[in-house]
């Protein structure tokens, strides 16, 4: 009974701010107020027609997808090397690759800004992609490592015995085994990149501005329900990603395949 009450209170504590945002997004007032004096699609329509929000939204989606793909391309070979390499220092290398998780976002952002400037990259989409890939790589690496460590190497050995070369064995045996970790890591990577502020604030330009930066700039100069409306769109987009993942792969099947590679 006490546990159920605790879960209900915790759920209400987490969901209440989201409910307030959703309700305010449909207000008819010209300022943020709760409860709203009336309901209207005024602010939703305004945000959807405003390039100041829609262009950064597209940039955030493209950047999140690109960062997830880049992180997967780096994490898969790194995970296989750490699990099957058999060389000394794997624990230290793994800690180094996971170190962005323990660094303050602002410190990491400033370091990336100076480093990319020295390389001649600077602000722009490439700089954002490099920065976001560094940030989301640990999420991808951890999920892929979890699956790779539970995989049976005899499956690849059987593929070699049956005449498969290393490339065919990777495509038809190793990659399907790692797919649950890659999909889960890609989901985490996209969501982290989509909501990242510090790196985007320092490395974005007017044309490559992401949605969190656009929201921050709007809040600094305005206090209207447009923020609630764009936040509602973000919530809908995240839920759509989760639903698409469930329909396409099945969260239960992904978790089951992680337990039984």
PDB file of C-alpha atoms in Angstrom:
ATOM      1  CA  UNK A   1       0.000   0.000   0.000  1.00  0.00           C
ATOM      2  CA  UNK A   2       2.787   2.403   0.955  1.00  0.00           C
ATOM      3  CA  UNK A   3       4.732   1.497  -2.186  1.00  0.00           C
ATOM      4  CA  UNK A   4       1.701   2.143  -4.389  1.00  0.00           C
ATOM      5  CA  UNK A   5       1.097   5.508  -2.747  1.00  0.00           C
ATOM      6  CA  UNK A   6       4.760   6.413  -3.185  1.00  0.00           C
ATOM      7  CA  UNK A   7       4.628   5.497  -6.884  1.00  0.00           C
ATOM      8  CA  UNK A   8       1.482   7.566  -7.373  1.00  0.00           C
ATOM      9  CA  UNK A   9       3.021  10.607  -5.654  1.00  0.00           C
ATOM     10  CA  UNK A  10       6.263  10.231  -7.618  1.00  0.00           C
ATOM     11  CA  UNK A  11       4.340   9.894 -10.879  1.00  0.00           C
ATOM     12  CA  UNK A  12       2.285  12.997 -10.143  1.00  0.00           C
ATOM     13  CA  UNK A  13       5.434  14.920  -9.207  1.00  0.00           C
ATOM     14  CA  UNK A  14       7.019  14.028 -12.560  1.00  0.00           C
ATOM     15  CA  UNK A  15       3.963  14.442 -14.773  1.00  0.00           C
ATOM     16  CA  UNK A  16       2.405  17.578 -13.274  1.00  0.00           C
ATOM     17  CA  UNK A  17       4.871  20.028 -14.898  1.00  0.00           C
ATOM     18  CA  UNK A  18       4.278  18.349 -18.268  1.00  0.00           C
ATOM     19  CA  UNK A  19       0.520  18.647 -17.828  1.00  0.00           C
ATOM     20  CA  UNK A  20       0.894  22.349 -17.016  1.00  0.00           C
ATOM     21  CA  UNK A  21       2.996  22.886 -20.150  1.00  0.00           C
ATOM     22  CA  UNK A  22       0.457  21.059 -22.335  1.00  0.00           C
ATOM     23  CA  UNK A  23      -2.449  23.048 -20.910  1.00  0.00           C
ATOM     24  CA  UNK A  24      -0.657  26.398 -21.242  1.00  0.00           C
ATOM     25  CA  UNK A  25       0.206  25.571 -24.864  1.00  0.00           C
ATOM     26  CA  UNK A  26      -3.514  25.722 -25.687  1.00  0.00           C
ATOM     27  CA  UNK A  27      -4.260  28.933 -23.813  1.00  0.00           C
ATOM     28  CA  UNK A  28      -6.029  31.815 -25.495  1.00  0.00           C
ATOM     29  CA  UNK A  29      -4.256  34.419 -23.348  1.00  0.00           C
ATOM     30  CA  UNK A  30      -1.354  36.549 -24.512  1.00  0.00           C
ATOM     31  CA  UNK A  31       0.763  35.656 -21.516  1.00  0.00           C
ATOM     32  CA  UNK A  32       1.576  32.565 -19.498  1.00  0.00           C
ATOM     33  CA  UNK A  33      -1.110  31.865 -16.929  1.00  0.00           C
ATOM     34  CA  UNK A  34      -2.494  28.789 -15.231  1.00  0.00           C
ATOM     35  CA  UNK A  35      -5.270  27.867 -15.319  1.00  0.00           C
ATOM     36  CA  UNK A  36      -5.803  29.483 -18.733  1.00  0.00           C
ATOM     37  CA  UNK A  37      -8.767  31.794 -19.254  1.00  0.00           C
ATOM     38  CA  UNK A  38      -9.708  29.897 -22.415  1.00  0.00           C
ATOM     39  CA  UNK A  39      -8.429  27.395 -24.927  1.00  0.00           C
ATOM     40  CA  UNK A  40      -7.206  28.045 -28.453  1.00  0.00           C
ATOM     41  CA  UNK A  41      -4.805  26.732 -31.096  1.00  0.00           C
ATOM     42  CA  UNK A  42      -3.433  30.233 -31.493  1.00  0.00           C
ATOM     43  CA  UNK A  43       0.045  29.579 -30.135  1.00  0.00           C
ATOM     44  CA  UNK A  44       0.432  26.153 -31.744  1.00  0.00           C
ATOM     45  CA  UNK A  45      -0.402  27.677 -35.123  1.00  0.00           C
ATOM     46  CA  UNK A  46       1.945  30.599 -34.535  1.00  0.00           C
ATOM     47  CA  UNK A  47       4.875  28.365 -33.626  1.00  0.00           C
ATOM     48  CA  UNK A  48       4.319  26.020 -36.571  1.00  0.00           C
ATOM     49  CA  UNK A  49       4.365  29.002 -38.940  1.00  0.00           C
ATOM     50  CA  UNK A  50       7.357  30.717 -37.315  1.00  0.00           C
ATOM     51  CA  UNK A  51      10.721  30.025 -39.038  1.00  0.00           C
ATOM     52  CA  UNK A  52      12.465  31.121 -35.855  1.00  0.00           C
ATOM     53  CA  UNK A  53      11.269  27.847 -34.294  1.00  0.00           C
ATOM     54  CA  UNK A  54      10.756  25.516 -37.260  1.00  0.00           C
ATOM     55  CA  UNK A  55      14.207  25.974 -38.800  1.00  0.00           C
ATOM     56  CA  UNK A  56      15.971  25.178 -35.487  1.00  0.00           C
ATOM     57  CA  UNK A  57      13.608  22.216 -35.039  1.00  0.00           C
ATOM     58  CA  UNK A  58      14.699  20.780 -38.394  1.00  0.00           C
ATOM     59  CA  UNK A  59      18.336  21.471 -37.508  1.00  0.00           C
ATOM     60  CA  UNK A  60      17.942  19.627 -34.197  1.00  0.00           C
ATOM     61  CA  UNK A  61      16.352  16.596 -35.854  1.00  0.00           C
ATOM     62  CA  UNK A  62      19.020  16.381 -38.559  1.00  0.00           C
ATOM     63  CA  UNK A  63      21.798  16.914 -36.033  1.00  0.00           C
ATOM     64  CA  UNK A  64      20.391  14.256 -33.704  1.00  0.00           C
ATOM     65  CA  UNK A  65      20.168  11.696 -36.514  1.00  0.00           C
ATOM     66  CA  UNK A  66      23.669  12.517 -37.771  1.00  0.00           C
ATOM     67  CA  UNK A  67      25.131  12.346 -34.255  1.00  0.00           C
ATOM     68  CA  UNK A  68      23.457   8.975 -33.619  1.00  0.00           C
ATOM     69  CA  UNK A  69      24.831   7.561 -36.897  1.00  0.00           C
ATOM     70  CA  UNK A  70      28.316   8.918 -36.206  1.00  0.00           C
ATOM     71  CA  UNK A  71      28.282   7.531 -32.671  1.00  0.00           C
ATOM     72  CA  UNK A  72      27.187   4.109 -33.962  1.00  0.00           C
ATOM     73  CA  UNK A  73      29.981   4.095 -36.553  1.00  0.00           C
ATOM     74  CA  UNK A  74      32.519   4.752 -33.789  1.00  0.00           C
ATOM     75  CA  UNK A  75      30.987   2.731 -30.953  1.00  0.00           C
ATOM     76  CA  UNK A  76      30.507  -0.591 -32.769  1.00  0.00           C
ATOM     77  CA  UNK A  77      34.169  -1.174 -33.704  1.00  0.00           C
ATOM     78  CA  UNK A  78      35.295   0.264 -30.357  1.00  0.00           C
ATOM     79  CA  UNK A  79      33.016  -2.126 -28.443  1.00  0.00           C
ATOM     80  CA  UNK A  80      34.178  -5.127 -30.467  1.00  0.00           C
ATOM     81  CA  UNK A  81      37.808  -4.165 -29.917  1.00  0.00           C
ATOM     82  CA  UNK A  82      37.300  -3.723 -26.171  1.00  0.00           C
ATOM     83  CA  UNK A  83      35.443  -7.022 -25.795  1.00  0.00           C
ATOM     84  CA  UNK A  84      37.474  -9.219 -28.151  1.00  0.00           C
ATOM     85  CA  UNK A  85      40.783  -7.401 -28.530  1.00  0.00           C
ATOM     86  CA  UNK A  86      42.509  -9.122 -25.648  1.00  0.00           C
ATOM     87  CA  UNK A  87      45.057  -6.342 -25.239  1.00  0.00           C
ATOM     88  CA  UNK A  88      46.132  -4.582 -22.073  1.00  0.00           C
ATOM     89  CA  UNK A  89      44.569  -1.316 -20.982  1.00  0.00           C
ATOM     90  CA  UNK A  90      41.010  -2.039 -22.149  1.00  0.00           C
ATOM     91  CA  UNK A  91      39.574  -0.778 -18.849  1.00  0.00           C
ATOM     92  CA  UNK A  92      41.469   2.492 -19.176  1.00  0.00           C
ATOM     93  CA  UNK A  93      40.404   2.948 -22.797  1.00  0.00           C
ATOM     94  CA  UNK A  94      36.780   2.250 -21.904  1.00  0.00           C
ATOM     95  CA  UNK A  95      36.933   4.795 -19.077  1.00  0.00           C
ATOM     96  CA  UNK A  96      38.412   7.357 -21.457  1.00  0.00           C
ATOM     97  CA  UNK A  97      35.662   6.802 -24.036  1.00  0.00           C
ATOM     98  CA  UNK A  98      33.001   7.109 -21.328  1.00  0.00           C
ATOM     99  CA  UNK A  99      34.623  10.170 -19.716  1.00  0.00           C
ATOM    100  CA  UNK A 100      32.309  12.757 -21.391  1.00  0.00           C
ATOM    101  CA  UNK A 101      29.591  11.482 -19.046  1.00  0.00           C
ATOM    102  CA  UNK A 102      31.524  12.742 -16.028  1.00  0.00           C
ATOM    103  CA  UNK A 103      32.600  16.109 -17.433  1.00  0.00           C
ATOM    104  CA  UNK A 104      30.472  19.224 -16.851  1.00  0.00           C
ATOM    105  CA  UNK A 105      28.720  20.156 -20.080  1.00  0.00           C
ATOM    106  CA  UNK A 106      29.948  23.750 -20.000  1.00  0.00           C
ATOM    107  CA  UNK A 107      33.602  22.739 -19.520  1.00  0.00           C
ATOM    108  CA  UNK A 108      33.345  20.207 -22.333  1.00  0.00           C
ATOM    109  CA  UNK A 109      31.709  22.804 -24.580  1.00  0.00           C
ATOM    110  CA  UNK A 110      34.441  25.391 -23.995  1.00  0.00           C
ATOM    111  CA  UNK A 111      37.141  22.760 -24.620  1.00  0.00           C
ATOM    112  CA  UNK A 112      35.468  21.735 -27.883  1.00  0.00           C
ATOM    113  CA  UNK A 113      35.152  25.362 -28.945  1.00  0.00           C
ATOM    114  CA  UNK A 114      38.886  26.021 -28.505  1.00  0.00           C
ATOM    115  CA  UNK A 115      39.934  22.670 -29.977  1.00  0.00           C
ATOM    116  CA  UNK A 116      37.738  22.925 -33.075  1.00  0.00           C
ATOM    117  CA  UNK A 117      38.836  26.518 -33.592  1.00  0.00           C
ATOM    118  CA  UNK A 118      42.473  25.406 -33.592  1.00  0.00           C
ATOM    119  CA  UNK A 119      41.583  22.771 -36.184  1.00  0.00           C
ATOM    120  CA  UNK A 120      39.935  25.403 -38.361  1.00  0.00           C
ATOM    121  CA  UNK A 121      36.438  23.940 -38.017  1.00  0.00           C
ATOM    122  CA  UNK A 122      34.849  26.560 -35.765  1.00  0.00           C
ATOM    123  CA  UNK A 123      31.126  27.107 -35.401  1.00  0.00           C
ATOM    124  CA  UNK A 124      28.732  25.506 -37.864  1.00  0.00           C
ATOM    125  CA  UNK A 125      27.102  22.170 -38.548  1.00  0.00           C
ATOM    126  CA  UNK A 126      30.381  20.225 -38.702  1.00  0.00           C
ATOM    127  CA  UNK A 127      31.464  21.630 -35.358  1.00  0.00           C
ATOM    128  CA  UNK A 128      28.066  20.834 -33.857  1.00  0.00           C
ATOM    129  CA  UNK A 129      28.209  17.300 -35.243  1.00  0.00           C
ATOM    130  CA  UNK A 130      31.667  16.700 -33.762  1.00  0.00           C
ATOM    131  CA  UNK A 131      30.610  18.111 -30.403  1.00  0.00           C
ATOM    132  CA  UNK A 132      27.353  16.166 -30.232  1.00  0.00           C
ATOM    133  CA  UNK A 133      29.076  12.962 -31.339  1.00  0.00           C
ATOM    134  CA  UNK A 134      31.539  13.321 -28.448  1.00  0.00           C
ATOM    135  CA  UNK A 135      28.646  13.836 -26.033  1.00  0.00           C
ATOM    136  CA  UNK A 136      26.428  10.962 -27.219  1.00  0.00           C
ATOM    137  CA  UNK A 137      29.202   8.432 -27.915  1.00  0.00           C
ATOM    138  CA  UNK A 138      29.244   7.120 -24.299  1.00  0.00           C
ATOM    139  CA  UNK A 139      25.509   6.337 -24.458  1.00  0.00           C
ATOM    140  CA  UNK A 140      25.951   4.364 -27.662  1.00  0.00           C
ATOM    141  CA  UNK A 141      29.103   2.640 -26.417  1.00  0.00           C
ATOM    142  CA  UNK A 142      27.538   1.478 -23.150  1.00  0.00           C
ATOM    143  CA  UNK A 143      24.543  -0.157 -24.799  1.00  0.00           C
ATOM    144  CA  UNK A 144      26.630  -1.814 -27.526  1.00  0.00           C
ATOM    145  CA  UNK A 145      29.175  -3.027 -24.958  1.00  0.00           C
ATOM    146  CA  UNK A 146      26.389  -4.582 -22.885  1.00  0.00           C
ATOM    147  CA  UNK A 147      25.210  -6.624 -25.873  1.00  0.00           C
ATOM    148  CA  UNK A 148      28.702  -7.468 -27.168  1.00  0.00           C
ATOM    149  CA  UNK A 149      29.788  -8.832 -23.788  1.00  0.00           C
ATOM    150  CA  UNK A 150      26.813 -11.170 -23.709  1.00  0.00           C
ATOM    151  CA  UNK A 151      27.195 -12.389 -27.301  1.00  0.00           C
ATOM    152  CA  UNK A 152      28.351 -15.920 -28.008  1.00  0.00           C
ATOM    153  CA  UNK A 153      31.588 -15.867 -30.090  1.00  0.00           C
ATOM    154  CA  UNK A 154      30.801 -19.390 -31.280  1.00  0.00           C
ATOM    155  CA  UNK A 155      28.223 -17.927 -33.671  1.00  0.00           C
ATOM    156  CA  UNK A 156      30.902 -16.050 -35.581  1.00  0.00           C
ATOM    157  CA  UNK A 157      33.209 -19.048 -35.474  1.00  0.00           C
ATOM    158  CA  UNK A 158      30.447 -21.136 -37.015  1.00  0.00           C
ATOM    159  CA  UNK A 159      30.085 -18.559 -39.788  1.00  0.00           C
ATOM    160  CA  UNK A 160      33.817 -18.792 -40.510  1.00  0.00           C
ATOM    161  CA  UNK A 161      33.648 -22.592 -40.547  1.00  0.00           C
ATOM    162  CA  UNK A 162      30.815 -22.403 -43.081  1.00  0.00           C
ATOM    163  CA  UNK A 163      32.958 -20.292 -45.400  1.00  0.00           C
ATOM    164  CA  UNK A 164      31.968 -16.718 -44.564  1.00  0.00           C
ATOM    165  CA  UNK A 165      34.678 -14.072 -44.816  1.00  0.00           C
ATOM    166  CA  UNK A 166      35.078 -11.512 -41.976  1.00  0.00           C
ATOM    167  CA  UNK A 167      32.943  -8.904 -43.766  1.00  0.00           C
ATOM    168  CA  UNK A 168      30.041 -11.309 -44.413  1.00  0.00           C
ATOM    169  CA  UNK A 169      30.293 -12.639 -40.875  1.00  0.00           C
ATOM    170  CA  UNK A 170      30.061  -9.087 -39.518  1.00  0.00           C
ATOM    171  CA  UNK A 171      27.065  -8.153 -41.692  1.00  0.00           C
ATOM    172  CA  UNK A 172      25.034 -11.327 -41.242  1.00  0.00           C
ATOM    173  CA  UNK A 173      26.021 -12.492 -37.743  1.00  0.00           C
ATOM    174  CA  UNK A 174      27.706  -9.824 -35.618  1.00  0.00           C
ATOM    175  CA  UNK A 175      25.615  -6.829 -36.659  1.00  0.00           C
ATOM    176  CA  UNK A 176      22.227  -8.547 -36.071  1.00  0.00           C
ATOM    177  CA  UNK A 177      23.455  -9.604 -32.621  1.00  0.00           C
ATOM    178  CA  UNK A 178      24.466  -6.035 -31.794  1.00  0.00           C
ATOM    179  CA  UNK A 179      21.302  -4.501 -33.246  1.00  0.00           C
ATOM    180  CA  UNK A 180      19.417  -4.204 -29.901  1.00  0.00           C
ATOM    181  CA  UNK A 181      22.306  -2.238 -28.408  1.00  0.00           C
ATOM    182  CA  UNK A 182      22.668  -0.083 -31.508  1.00  0.00           C
ATOM    183  CA  UNK A 183      18.956   0.739 -31.639  1.00  0.00           C
ATOM    184  CA  UNK A 184      18.769   1.515 -27.915  1.00  0.00           C
ATOM    185  CA  UNK A 185      21.962   3.569 -28.118  1.00  0.00           C
ATOM    186  CA  UNK A 186      20.683   5.453 -31.154  1.00  0.00           C
ATOM    187  CA  UNK A 187      17.497   6.327 -29.278  1.00  0.00           C
ATOM    188  CA  UNK A 188      19.421   7.643 -26.273  1.00  0.00           C
ATOM    189  CA  UNK A 189      21.874   9.461 -28.544  1.00  0.00           C
ATOM    190  CA  UNK A 190      19.140  11.190 -30.530  1.00  0.00           C
ATOM    191  CA  UNK A 191      17.264  12.310 -27.421  1.00  0.00           C
ATOM    192  CA  UNK A 192      20.424  13.595 -25.708  1.00  0.00           C
ATOM    193  CA  UNK A 193      21.509  15.454 -28.853  1.00  0.00           C
ATOM    194  CA  UNK A 194      18.024  16.821 -29.426  1.00  0.00           C
ATOM    195  CA  UNK A 195      17.942  18.379 -25.945  1.00  0.00           C
ATOM    196  CA  UNK A 196      21.598  19.478 -25.682  1.00  0.00           C
ATOM    197  CA  UNK A 197      22.180  23.188 -24.977  1.00  0.00           C
ATOM    198  CA  UNK A 198      25.766  23.983 -23.935  1.00  0.00           C
ATOM    199  CA  UNK A 199      27.624  22.785 -27.039  1.00  0.00           C
ATOM    200  CA  UNK A 200      24.940  24.131 -29.372  1.00  0.00           C
ATOM    201  CA  UNK A 201      25.054  27.497 -27.639  1.00  0.00           C
ATOM    202  CA  UNK A 202      28.778  27.908 -28.320  1.00  0.00           C
ATOM    203  CA  UNK A 203      29.125  26.169 -31.692  1.00  0.00           C
ATOM    204  CA  UNK A 204      25.923  27.053 -33.549  1.00  0.00           C
ATOM    205  CA  UNK A 205      25.446  29.901 -36.010  1.00  0.00           C
ATOM    206  CA  UNK A 206      22.301  31.701 -37.131  1.00  0.00           C
ATOM    207  CA  UNK A 207      21.701  29.128 -39.870  1.00  0.00           C
ATOM    208  CA  UNK A 208      22.592  26.082 -37.742  1.00  0.00           C
ATOM    209  CA  UNK A 209      20.871  27.136 -34.502  1.00  0.00           C
ATOM    210  CA  UNK A 210      19.223  24.231 -32.698  1.00  0.00           C
ATOM    211  CA  UNK A 211      15.837  24.248 -31.029  1.00  0.00           C
ATOM    212  CA  UNK A 212      17.080  24.421 -27.386  1.00  0.00           C
ATOM    213  CA  UNK A 213      19.137  27.503 -28.262  1.00  0.00           C
ATOM    214  CA  UNK A 214      16.161  29.087 -30.041  1.00  0.00           C
ATOM    215  CA  UNK A 215      13.985  28.448 -26.985  1.00  0.00           C
ATOM    216  CA  UNK A 216      16.631  29.933 -24.703  1.00  0.00           C
ATOM    217  CA  UNK A 217      16.887  33.056 -26.857  1.00  0.00           C
ATOM    218  CA  UNK A 218      13.104  33.424 -26.937  1.00  0.00           C
ATOM    219  CA  UNK A 219      12.768  33.055 -23.164  1.00  0.00           C
ATOM    220  CA  UNK A 220      15.410  35.745 -22.631  1.00  0.00           C
ATOM    221  CA  UNK A 221      13.292  38.324 -24.463  1.00  0.00           C
ATOM    222  CA  UNK A 222       9.691  37.103 -24.254  1.00  0.00           C
ATOM    223  CA  UNK A 223       7.257  35.655 -21.770  1.00  0.00           C
ATOM    224  CA  UNK A 224       4.451  34.246 -23.855  1.00  0.00           C
ATOM    225  CA  UNK A 225       2.855  30.794 -24.307  1.00  0.00           C
ATOM    226  CA  UNK A 226       4.883  30.185 -27.482  1.00  0.00           C
ATOM    227  CA  UNK A 227       7.450  28.450 -25.275  1.00  0.00           C
ATOM    228  CA  UNK A 228       4.801  26.055 -23.999  1.00  0.00           C
ATOM    229  CA  UNK A 229       3.646  25.428 -27.565  1.00  0.00           C
ATOM    230  CA  UNK A 230       7.123  24.556 -28.869  1.00  0.00           C
ATOM    231  CA  UNK A 231       7.712  22.442 -25.742  1.00  0.00           C
ATOM    232  CA  UNK A 232       4.534  20.535 -26.551  1.00  0.00           C
ATOM    233  CA  UNK A 233       5.841  19.917 -30.072  1.00  0.00           C
ATOM    234  CA  UNK A 234       9.085  18.577 -28.581  1.00  0.00           C
ATOM    235  CA  UNK A 235       7.120  16.244 -26.311  1.00  0.00           C
ATOM    236  CA  UNK A 236       5.058  14.989 -29.249  1.00  0.00           C
ATOM    237  CA  UNK A 237       8.200  14.389 -31.302  1.00  0.00           C
ATOM    238  CA  UNK A 238       9.894  12.405 -28.530  1.00  0.00           C
ATOM    239  CA  UNK A 239       6.775  10.306 -27.970  1.00  0.00           C
ATOM    240  CA  UNK A 240       6.564   9.711 -31.740  1.00  0.00           C
ATOM    241  CA  UNK A 241      10.146   8.414 -31.732  1.00  0.00           C
ATOM    242  CA  UNK A 242       9.334   6.017 -28.895  1.00  0.00           C
ATOM    243  CA  UNK A 243       6.152   4.814 -30.600  1.00  0.00           C
ATOM    244  CA  UNK A 244       8.009   4.311 -33.890  1.00  0.00           C
ATOM    245  CA  UNK A 245      10.651   2.295 -32.067  1.00  0.00           C
ATOM    246  CA  UNK A 246       7.986   0.159 -30.432  1.00  0.00           C
ATOM    247  CA  UNK A 247       6.159  -0.437 -33.711  1.00  0.00           C
ATOM    248  CA  UNK A 248       9.319  -1.047 -35.716  1.00  0.00           C
ATOM    249  CA  UNK A 249      11.342  -3.142 -33.306  1.00  0.00           C
ATOM    250  CA  UNK A 250       9.367  -3.696 -30.136  1.00  0.00           C
ATOM    251  CA  UNK A 251      10.874  -2.575 -26.841  1.00  0.00           C
ATOM    252  CA  UNK A 252      10.059  -5.941 -25.275  1.00  0.00           C
ATOM    253  CA  UNK A 253      11.801  -7.800 -28.103  1.00  0.00           C
ATOM    254  CA  UNK A 254      14.823  -5.515 -27.820  1.00  0.00           C
ATOM    255  CA  UNK A 255      15.163  -6.139 -24.106  1.00  0.00           C
ATOM    256  CA  UNK A 256      14.604  -9.879 -24.569  1.00  0.00           C
ATOM    257  CA  UNK A 257      17.263 -10.077 -27.260  1.00  0.00           C
ATOM    258  CA  UNK A 258      19.669  -8.250 -24.959  1.00  0.00           C
ATOM    259  CA  UNK A 259      19.170 -10.899 -22.302  1.00  0.00           C
ATOM    260  CA  UNK A 260      19.361 -13.770 -24.772  1.00  0.00           C
ATOM    261  CA  UNK A 261      21.847 -12.909 -27.538  1.00  0.00           C
TER     262      UNK A 261
END
